[in-house]
PDB file of C-alpha atoms in Angstrom:
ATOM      1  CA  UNK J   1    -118.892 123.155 102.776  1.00  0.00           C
ATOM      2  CA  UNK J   2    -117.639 121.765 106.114  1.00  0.00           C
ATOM      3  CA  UNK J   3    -114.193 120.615 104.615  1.00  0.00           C
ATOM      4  CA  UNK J   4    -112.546 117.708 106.751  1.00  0.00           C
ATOM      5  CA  UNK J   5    -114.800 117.019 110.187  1.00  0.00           C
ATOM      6  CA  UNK J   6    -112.945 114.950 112.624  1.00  0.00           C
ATOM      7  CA  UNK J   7    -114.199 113.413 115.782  1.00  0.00           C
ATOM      8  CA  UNK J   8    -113.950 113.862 118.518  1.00  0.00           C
ATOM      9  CA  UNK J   9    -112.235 116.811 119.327  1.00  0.00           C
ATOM     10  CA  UNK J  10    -111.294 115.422 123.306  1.00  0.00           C
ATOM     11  CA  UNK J  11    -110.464 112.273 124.701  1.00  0.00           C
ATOM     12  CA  UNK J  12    -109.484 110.376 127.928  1.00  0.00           C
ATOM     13  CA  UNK J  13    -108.628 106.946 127.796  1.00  0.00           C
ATOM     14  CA  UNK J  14    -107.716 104.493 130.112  1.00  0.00           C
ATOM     15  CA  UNK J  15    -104.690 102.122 129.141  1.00  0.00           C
ATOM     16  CA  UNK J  16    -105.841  98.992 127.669  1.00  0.00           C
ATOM     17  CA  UNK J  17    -108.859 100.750 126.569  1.00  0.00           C
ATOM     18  CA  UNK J  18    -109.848 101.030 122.645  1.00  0.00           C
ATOM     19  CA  UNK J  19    -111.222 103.682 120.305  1.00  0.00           C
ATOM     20  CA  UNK J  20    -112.067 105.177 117.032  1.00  0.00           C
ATOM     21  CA  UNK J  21    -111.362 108.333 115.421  1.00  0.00           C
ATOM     22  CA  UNK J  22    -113.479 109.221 112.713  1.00  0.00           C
ATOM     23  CA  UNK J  23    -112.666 111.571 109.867  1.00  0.00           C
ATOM     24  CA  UNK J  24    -115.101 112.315 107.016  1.00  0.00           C
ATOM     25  CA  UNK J  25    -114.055 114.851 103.757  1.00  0.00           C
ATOM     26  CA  UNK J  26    -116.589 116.458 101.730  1.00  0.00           C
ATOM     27  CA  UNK J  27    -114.175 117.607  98.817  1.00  0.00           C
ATOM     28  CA  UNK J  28    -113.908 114.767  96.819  1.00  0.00           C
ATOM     29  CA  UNK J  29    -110.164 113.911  97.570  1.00  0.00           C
ATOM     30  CA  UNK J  30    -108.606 111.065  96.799  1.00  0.00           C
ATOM     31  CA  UNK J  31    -105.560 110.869  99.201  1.00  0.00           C
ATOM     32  CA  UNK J  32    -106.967 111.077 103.464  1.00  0.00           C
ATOM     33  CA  UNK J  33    -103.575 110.849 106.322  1.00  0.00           C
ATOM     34  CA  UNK J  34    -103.838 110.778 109.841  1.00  0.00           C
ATOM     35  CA  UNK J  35    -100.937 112.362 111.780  1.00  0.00           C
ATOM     36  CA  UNK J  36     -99.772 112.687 115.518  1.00  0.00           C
ATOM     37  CA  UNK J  37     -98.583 115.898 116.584  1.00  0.00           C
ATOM     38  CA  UNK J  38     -96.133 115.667 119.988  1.00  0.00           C
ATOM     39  CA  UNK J  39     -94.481 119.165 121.159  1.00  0.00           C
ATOM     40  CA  UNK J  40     -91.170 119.892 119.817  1.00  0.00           C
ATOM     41  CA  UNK J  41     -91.757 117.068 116.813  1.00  0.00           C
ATOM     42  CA  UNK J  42     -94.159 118.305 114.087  1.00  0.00           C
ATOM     43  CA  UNK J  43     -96.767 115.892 112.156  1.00  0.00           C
ATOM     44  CA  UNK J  44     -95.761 112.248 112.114  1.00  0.00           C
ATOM     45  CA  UNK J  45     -97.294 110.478 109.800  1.00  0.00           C
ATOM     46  CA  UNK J  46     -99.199 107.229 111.059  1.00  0.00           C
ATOM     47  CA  UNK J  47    -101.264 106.103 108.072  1.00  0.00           C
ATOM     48  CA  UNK J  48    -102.401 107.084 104.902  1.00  0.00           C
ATOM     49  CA  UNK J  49    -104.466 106.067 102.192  1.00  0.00           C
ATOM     50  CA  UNK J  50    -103.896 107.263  98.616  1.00  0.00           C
ATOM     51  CA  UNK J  51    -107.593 105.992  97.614  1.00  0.00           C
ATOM     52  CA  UNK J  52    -110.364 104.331  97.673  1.00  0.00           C
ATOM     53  CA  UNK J  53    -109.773 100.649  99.054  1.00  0.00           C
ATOM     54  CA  UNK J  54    -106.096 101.234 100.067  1.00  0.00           C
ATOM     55  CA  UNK J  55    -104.114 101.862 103.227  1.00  0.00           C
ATOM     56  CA  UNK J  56    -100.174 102.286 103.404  1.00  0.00           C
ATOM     57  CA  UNK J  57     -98.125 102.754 106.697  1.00  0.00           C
ATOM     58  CA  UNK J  58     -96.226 105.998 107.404  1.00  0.00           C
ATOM     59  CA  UNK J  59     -93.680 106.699 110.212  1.00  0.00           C
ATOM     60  CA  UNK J  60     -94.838 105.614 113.171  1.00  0.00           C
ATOM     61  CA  UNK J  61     -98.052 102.963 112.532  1.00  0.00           C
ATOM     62  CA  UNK J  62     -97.370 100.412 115.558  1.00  0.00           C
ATOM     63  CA  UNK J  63    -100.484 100.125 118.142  1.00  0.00           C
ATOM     64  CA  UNK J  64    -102.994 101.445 115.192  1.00  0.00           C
ATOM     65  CA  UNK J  65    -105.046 100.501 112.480  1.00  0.00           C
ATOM     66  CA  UNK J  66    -106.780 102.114 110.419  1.00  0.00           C
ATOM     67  CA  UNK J  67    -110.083 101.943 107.285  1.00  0.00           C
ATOM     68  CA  UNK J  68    -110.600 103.540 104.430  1.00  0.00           C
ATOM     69  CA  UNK J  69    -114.443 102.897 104.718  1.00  0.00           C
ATOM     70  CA  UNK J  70    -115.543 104.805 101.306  1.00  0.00           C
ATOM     71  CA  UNK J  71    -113.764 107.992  99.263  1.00  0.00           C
ATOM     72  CA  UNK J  72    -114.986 110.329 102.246  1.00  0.00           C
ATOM     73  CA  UNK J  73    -114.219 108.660 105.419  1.00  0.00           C
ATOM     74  CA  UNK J  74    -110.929 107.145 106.701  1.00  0.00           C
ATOM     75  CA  UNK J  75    -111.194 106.016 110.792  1.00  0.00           C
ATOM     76  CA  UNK J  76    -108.030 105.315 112.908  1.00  0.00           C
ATOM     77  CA  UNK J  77    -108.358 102.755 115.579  1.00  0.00           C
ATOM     78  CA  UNK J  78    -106.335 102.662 118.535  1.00  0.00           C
ATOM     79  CA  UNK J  79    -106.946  99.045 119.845  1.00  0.00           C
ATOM     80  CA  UNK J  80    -104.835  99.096 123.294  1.00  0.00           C
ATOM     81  CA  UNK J  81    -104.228 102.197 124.533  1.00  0.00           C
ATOM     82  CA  UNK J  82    -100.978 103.189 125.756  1.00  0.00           C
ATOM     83  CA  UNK J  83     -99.343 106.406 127.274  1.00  0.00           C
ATOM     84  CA  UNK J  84     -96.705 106.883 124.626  1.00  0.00           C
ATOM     85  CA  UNK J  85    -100.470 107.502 122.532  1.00  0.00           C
ATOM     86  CA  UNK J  86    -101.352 110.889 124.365  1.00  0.00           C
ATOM     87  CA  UNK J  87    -100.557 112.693 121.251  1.00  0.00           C
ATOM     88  CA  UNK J  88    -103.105 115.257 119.084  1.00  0.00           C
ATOM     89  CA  UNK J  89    -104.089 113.325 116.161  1.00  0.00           C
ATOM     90  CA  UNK J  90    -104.503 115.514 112.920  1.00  0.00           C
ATOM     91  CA  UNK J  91    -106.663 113.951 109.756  1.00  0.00           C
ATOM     92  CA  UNK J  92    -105.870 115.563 106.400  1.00  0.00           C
ATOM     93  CA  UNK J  93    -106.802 115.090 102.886  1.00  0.00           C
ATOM     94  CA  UNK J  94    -105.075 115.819  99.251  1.00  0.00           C
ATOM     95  CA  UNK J  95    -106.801 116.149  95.767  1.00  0.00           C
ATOM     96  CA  UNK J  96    -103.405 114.407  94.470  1.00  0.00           C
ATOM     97  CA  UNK J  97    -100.249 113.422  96.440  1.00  0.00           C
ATOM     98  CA  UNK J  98     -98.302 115.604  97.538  1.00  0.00           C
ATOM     99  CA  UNK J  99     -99.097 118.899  95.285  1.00  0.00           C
ATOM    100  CA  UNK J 100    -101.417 120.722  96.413  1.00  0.00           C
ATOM    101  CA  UNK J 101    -103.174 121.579  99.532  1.00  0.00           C
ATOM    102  CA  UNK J 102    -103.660 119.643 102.454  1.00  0.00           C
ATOM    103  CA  UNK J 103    -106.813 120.331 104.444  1.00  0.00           C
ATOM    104  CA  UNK J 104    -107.061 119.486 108.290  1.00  0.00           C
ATOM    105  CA  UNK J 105    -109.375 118.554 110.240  1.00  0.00           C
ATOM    106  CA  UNK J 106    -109.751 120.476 114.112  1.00  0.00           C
ATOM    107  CA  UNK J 107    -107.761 117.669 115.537  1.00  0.00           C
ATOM    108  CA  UNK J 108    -108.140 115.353 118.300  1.00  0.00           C
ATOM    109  CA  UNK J 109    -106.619 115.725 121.721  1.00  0.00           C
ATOM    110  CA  UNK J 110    -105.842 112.460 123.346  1.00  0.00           C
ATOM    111  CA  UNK J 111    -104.919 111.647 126.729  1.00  0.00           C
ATOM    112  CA  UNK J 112    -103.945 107.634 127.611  1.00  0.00           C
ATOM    113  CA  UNK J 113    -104.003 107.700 131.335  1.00  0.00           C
TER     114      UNK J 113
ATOM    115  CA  UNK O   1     -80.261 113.703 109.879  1.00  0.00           C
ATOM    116  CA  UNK O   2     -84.315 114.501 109.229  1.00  0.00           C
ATOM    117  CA  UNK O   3     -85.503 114.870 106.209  1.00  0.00           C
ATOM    118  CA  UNK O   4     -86.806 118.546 106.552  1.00  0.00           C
ATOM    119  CA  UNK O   5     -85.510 120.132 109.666  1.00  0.00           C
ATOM    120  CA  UNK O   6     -86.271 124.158 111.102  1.00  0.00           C
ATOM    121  CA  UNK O   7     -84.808 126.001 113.689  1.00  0.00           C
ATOM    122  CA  UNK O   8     -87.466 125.596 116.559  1.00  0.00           C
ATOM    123  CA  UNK O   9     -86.695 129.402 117.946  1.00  0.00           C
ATOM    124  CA  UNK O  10     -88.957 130.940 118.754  1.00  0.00           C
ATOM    125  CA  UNK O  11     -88.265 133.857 117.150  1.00  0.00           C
ATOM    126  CA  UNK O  12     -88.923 137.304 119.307  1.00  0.00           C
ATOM    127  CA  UNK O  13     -89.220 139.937 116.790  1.00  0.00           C
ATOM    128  CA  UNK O  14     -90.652 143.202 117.502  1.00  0.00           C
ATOM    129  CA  UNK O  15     -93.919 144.870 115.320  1.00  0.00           C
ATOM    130  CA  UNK O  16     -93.096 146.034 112.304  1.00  0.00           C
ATOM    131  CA  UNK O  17     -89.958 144.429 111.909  1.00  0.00           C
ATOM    132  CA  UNK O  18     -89.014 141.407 108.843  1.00  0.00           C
ATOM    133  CA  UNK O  19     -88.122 138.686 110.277  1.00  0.00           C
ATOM    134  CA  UNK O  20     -86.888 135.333 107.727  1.00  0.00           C
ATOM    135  CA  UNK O  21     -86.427 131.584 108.993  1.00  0.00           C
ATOM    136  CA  UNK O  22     -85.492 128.737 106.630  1.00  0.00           C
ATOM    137  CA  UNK O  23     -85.671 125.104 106.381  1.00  0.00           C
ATOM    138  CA  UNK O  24     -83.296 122.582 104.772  1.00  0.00           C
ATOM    139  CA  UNK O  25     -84.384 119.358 103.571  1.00  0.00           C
ATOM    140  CA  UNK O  26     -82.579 115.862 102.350  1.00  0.00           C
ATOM    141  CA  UNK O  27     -84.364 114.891  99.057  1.00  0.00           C
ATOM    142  CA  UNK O  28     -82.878 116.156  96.171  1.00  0.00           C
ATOM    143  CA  UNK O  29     -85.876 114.981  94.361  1.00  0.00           C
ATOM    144  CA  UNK O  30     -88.235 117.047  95.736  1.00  0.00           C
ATOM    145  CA  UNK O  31     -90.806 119.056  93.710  1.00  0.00           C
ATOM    146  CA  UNK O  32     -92.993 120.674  95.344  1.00  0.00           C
ATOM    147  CA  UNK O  33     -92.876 123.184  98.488  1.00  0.00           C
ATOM    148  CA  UNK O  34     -94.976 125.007 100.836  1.00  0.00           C
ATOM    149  CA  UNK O  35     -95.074 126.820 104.490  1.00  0.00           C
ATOM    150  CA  UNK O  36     -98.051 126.284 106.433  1.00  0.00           C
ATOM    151  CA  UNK O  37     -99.275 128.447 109.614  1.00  0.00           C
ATOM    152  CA  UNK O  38    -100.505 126.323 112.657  1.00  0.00           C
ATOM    153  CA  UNK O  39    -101.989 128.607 115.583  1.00  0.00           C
ATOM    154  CA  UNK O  40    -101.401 127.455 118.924  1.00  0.00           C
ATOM    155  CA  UNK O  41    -104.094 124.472 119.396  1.00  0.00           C
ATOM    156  CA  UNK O  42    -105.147 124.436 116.185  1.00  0.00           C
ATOM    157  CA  UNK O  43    -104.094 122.895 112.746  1.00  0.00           C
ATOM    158  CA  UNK O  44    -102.425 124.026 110.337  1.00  0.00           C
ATOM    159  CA  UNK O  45    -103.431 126.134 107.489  1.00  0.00           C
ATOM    160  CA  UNK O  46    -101.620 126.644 104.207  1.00  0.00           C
ATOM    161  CA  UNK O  47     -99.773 129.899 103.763  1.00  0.00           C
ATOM    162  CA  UNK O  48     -98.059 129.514 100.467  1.00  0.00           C
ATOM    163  CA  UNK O  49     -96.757 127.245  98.068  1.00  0.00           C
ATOM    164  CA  UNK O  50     -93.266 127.507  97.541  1.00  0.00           C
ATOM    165  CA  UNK O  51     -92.048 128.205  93.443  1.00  0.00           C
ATOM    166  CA  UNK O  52     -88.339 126.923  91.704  1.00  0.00           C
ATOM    167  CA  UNK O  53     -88.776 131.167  90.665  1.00  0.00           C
ATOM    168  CA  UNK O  54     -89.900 132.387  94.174  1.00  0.00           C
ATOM    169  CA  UNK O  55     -93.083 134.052  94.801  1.00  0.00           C
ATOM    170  CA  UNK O  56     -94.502 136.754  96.962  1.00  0.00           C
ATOM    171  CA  UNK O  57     -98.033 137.193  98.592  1.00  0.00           C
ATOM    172  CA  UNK O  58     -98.355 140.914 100.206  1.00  0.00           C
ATOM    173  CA  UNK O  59     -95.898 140.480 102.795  1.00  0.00           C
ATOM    174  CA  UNK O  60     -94.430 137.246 102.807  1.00  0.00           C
ATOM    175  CA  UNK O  61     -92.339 136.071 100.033  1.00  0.00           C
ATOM    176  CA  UNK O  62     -90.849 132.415  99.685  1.00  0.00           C
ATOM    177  CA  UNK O  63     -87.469 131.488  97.669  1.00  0.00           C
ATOM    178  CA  UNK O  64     -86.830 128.008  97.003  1.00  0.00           C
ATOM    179  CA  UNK O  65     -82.585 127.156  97.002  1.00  0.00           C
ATOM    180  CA  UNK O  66     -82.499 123.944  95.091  1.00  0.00           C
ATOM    181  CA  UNK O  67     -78.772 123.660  94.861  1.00  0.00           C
ATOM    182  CA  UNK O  68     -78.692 124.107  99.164  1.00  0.00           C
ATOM    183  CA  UNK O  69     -81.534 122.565  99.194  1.00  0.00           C
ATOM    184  CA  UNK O  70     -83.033 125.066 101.660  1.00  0.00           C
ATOM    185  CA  UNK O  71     -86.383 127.394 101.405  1.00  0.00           C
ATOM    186  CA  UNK O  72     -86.986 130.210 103.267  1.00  0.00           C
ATOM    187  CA  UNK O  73     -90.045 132.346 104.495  1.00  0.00           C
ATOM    188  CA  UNK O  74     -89.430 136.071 104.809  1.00  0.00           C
ATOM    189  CA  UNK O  75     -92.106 138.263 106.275  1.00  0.00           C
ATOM    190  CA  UNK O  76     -91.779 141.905 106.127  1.00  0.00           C
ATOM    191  CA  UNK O  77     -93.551 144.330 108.064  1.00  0.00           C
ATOM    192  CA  UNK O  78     -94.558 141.999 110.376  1.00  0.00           C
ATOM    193  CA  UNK O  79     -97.993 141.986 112.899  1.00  0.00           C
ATOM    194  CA  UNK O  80     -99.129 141.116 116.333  1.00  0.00           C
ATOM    195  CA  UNK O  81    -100.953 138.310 114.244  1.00  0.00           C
ATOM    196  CA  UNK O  82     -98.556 136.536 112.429  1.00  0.00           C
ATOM    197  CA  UNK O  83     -97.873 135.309 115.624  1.00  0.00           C
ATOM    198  CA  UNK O  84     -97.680 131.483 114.842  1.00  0.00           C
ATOM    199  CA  UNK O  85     -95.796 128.508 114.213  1.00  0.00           C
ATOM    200  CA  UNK O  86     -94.635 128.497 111.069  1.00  0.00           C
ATOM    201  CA  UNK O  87     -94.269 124.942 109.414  1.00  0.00           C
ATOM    202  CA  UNK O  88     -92.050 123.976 106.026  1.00  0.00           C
ATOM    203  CA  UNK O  89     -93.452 120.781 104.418  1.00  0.00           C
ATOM    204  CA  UNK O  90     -91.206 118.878 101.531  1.00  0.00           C
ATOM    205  CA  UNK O  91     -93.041 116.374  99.164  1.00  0.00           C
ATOM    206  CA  UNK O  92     -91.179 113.271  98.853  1.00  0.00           C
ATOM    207  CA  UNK O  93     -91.941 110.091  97.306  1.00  0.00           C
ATOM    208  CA  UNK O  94     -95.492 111.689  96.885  1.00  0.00           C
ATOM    209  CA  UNK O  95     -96.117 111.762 100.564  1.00  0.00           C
ATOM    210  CA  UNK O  96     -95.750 115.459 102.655  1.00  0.00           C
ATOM    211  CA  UNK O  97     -93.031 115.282 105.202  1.00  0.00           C
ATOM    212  CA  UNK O  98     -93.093 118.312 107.712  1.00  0.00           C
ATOM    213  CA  UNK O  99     -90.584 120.210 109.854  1.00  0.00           C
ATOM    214  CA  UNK O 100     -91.219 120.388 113.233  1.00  0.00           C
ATOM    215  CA  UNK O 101     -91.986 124.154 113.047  1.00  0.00           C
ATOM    216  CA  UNK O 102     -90.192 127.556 113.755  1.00  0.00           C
ATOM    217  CA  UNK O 103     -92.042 129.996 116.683  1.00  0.00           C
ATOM    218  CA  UNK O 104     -92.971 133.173 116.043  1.00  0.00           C
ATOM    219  CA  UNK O 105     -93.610 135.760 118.534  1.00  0.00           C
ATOM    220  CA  UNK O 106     -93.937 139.352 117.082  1.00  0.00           C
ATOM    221  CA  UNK O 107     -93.622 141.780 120.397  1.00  0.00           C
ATOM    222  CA  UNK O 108     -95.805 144.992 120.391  1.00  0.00           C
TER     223      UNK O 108
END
């Protein structure tokens, strides 16, 4: 049972440059987040999606996007890089909102040069 | 003011001490409550949920202050290896919102 697998786990980008993070859940959860993590600030939330075919900004969406492709995978796409984007990006899923555990993927360390 | 907020510290506590950190948060509507443990470079990992009764697991018990509208985290007898950043996370409007995190170094 592999739990959330996000990829990749390192990145260098250039600015300007695009990318996709992929995130895949084997638990059968409905709700799937991706988060930022910046020192001294704790998880911001970027997108979520509560299920299947939906996608709802969080706290700080601007220069993303993101899909919902089917129940197990939600992607975030960075389409123009910027600096103010080296972050570590955390993916996380929820069997219902907000009451029960959250499981993370490894996370993804991003560097916008 | 943010919505859940934590002393950053870090805490410096020796072995074998207790140490206890809180968090306060803004929505009186909240229901539901936990602490999560992040390791440095790596995410974070469920500790406990948080109960309106409090609730104890070995050595950490958590007590929930709706009327402050704080919780706290209270470790006693502390290790080398609950050296961590401890996170509180506050449901609100069905979405988690998370504290920035409280360091904790325990000293041999």
């Amino acid at each position: 049972n592999a739990g959330v697998t996000q990829t990749p786990k390192f990145q260098v980008l250039k600015t300007g440059q695009s990318m996709t993070l992929q995130c895949a859940q084997d638990m059968n959860h409905n709700s799937m987040y991706w988060y930022r993590q910046d020192p001294g600030m704790g998880l911001r939330l970027i997108y979520y999606s509560a299920s299947e075919g939906t996608t709802d900004k969080g706290e700080v969406p601007n220069g993303y996007n993101v899909s919902r492709l089917n129940k197990r995978e939600f992607s975030l796409r960075l389409e123009s890089a910027a600096p103010s984007q080296t972050s570590v990006y955390f993916c996380a899923s929820l069997d219902t909102g907000g009451h029960t555990e959250a499981f993370f993927g490894q996370g993804t360390r991003l560097t916008v040069v | 003011r943010k919505e859940v907020e934590q002393d950053p510290g870090p805490f410096n506590v020796p072995e074998g001490a207790t140490v206890a950190f809180n968090c306060t948060y803004s929505n009186s509507a909240s229901q539901s409550f936990f602490w999560y443990r992040q390791d440095c470079r790596k995410e974070p990992k469920l500790l406990m949920s948080v109960y309106s009764s409090g609730n104890e697991d070995g050595r950490f018990t958590a007590q929930l202050n709706r009327a402050s509208q704080y919780i706290s985290l209270l470790i006693r007898d502390s290790k080398l290896s609950d050296s961590a950043t401890y996170l509180c996370v506050v449901d609100s409007n069905y979405q988690l919102i998370w504290g920035a995190g409280t360091k904790l170094i325990i000293k041999p």
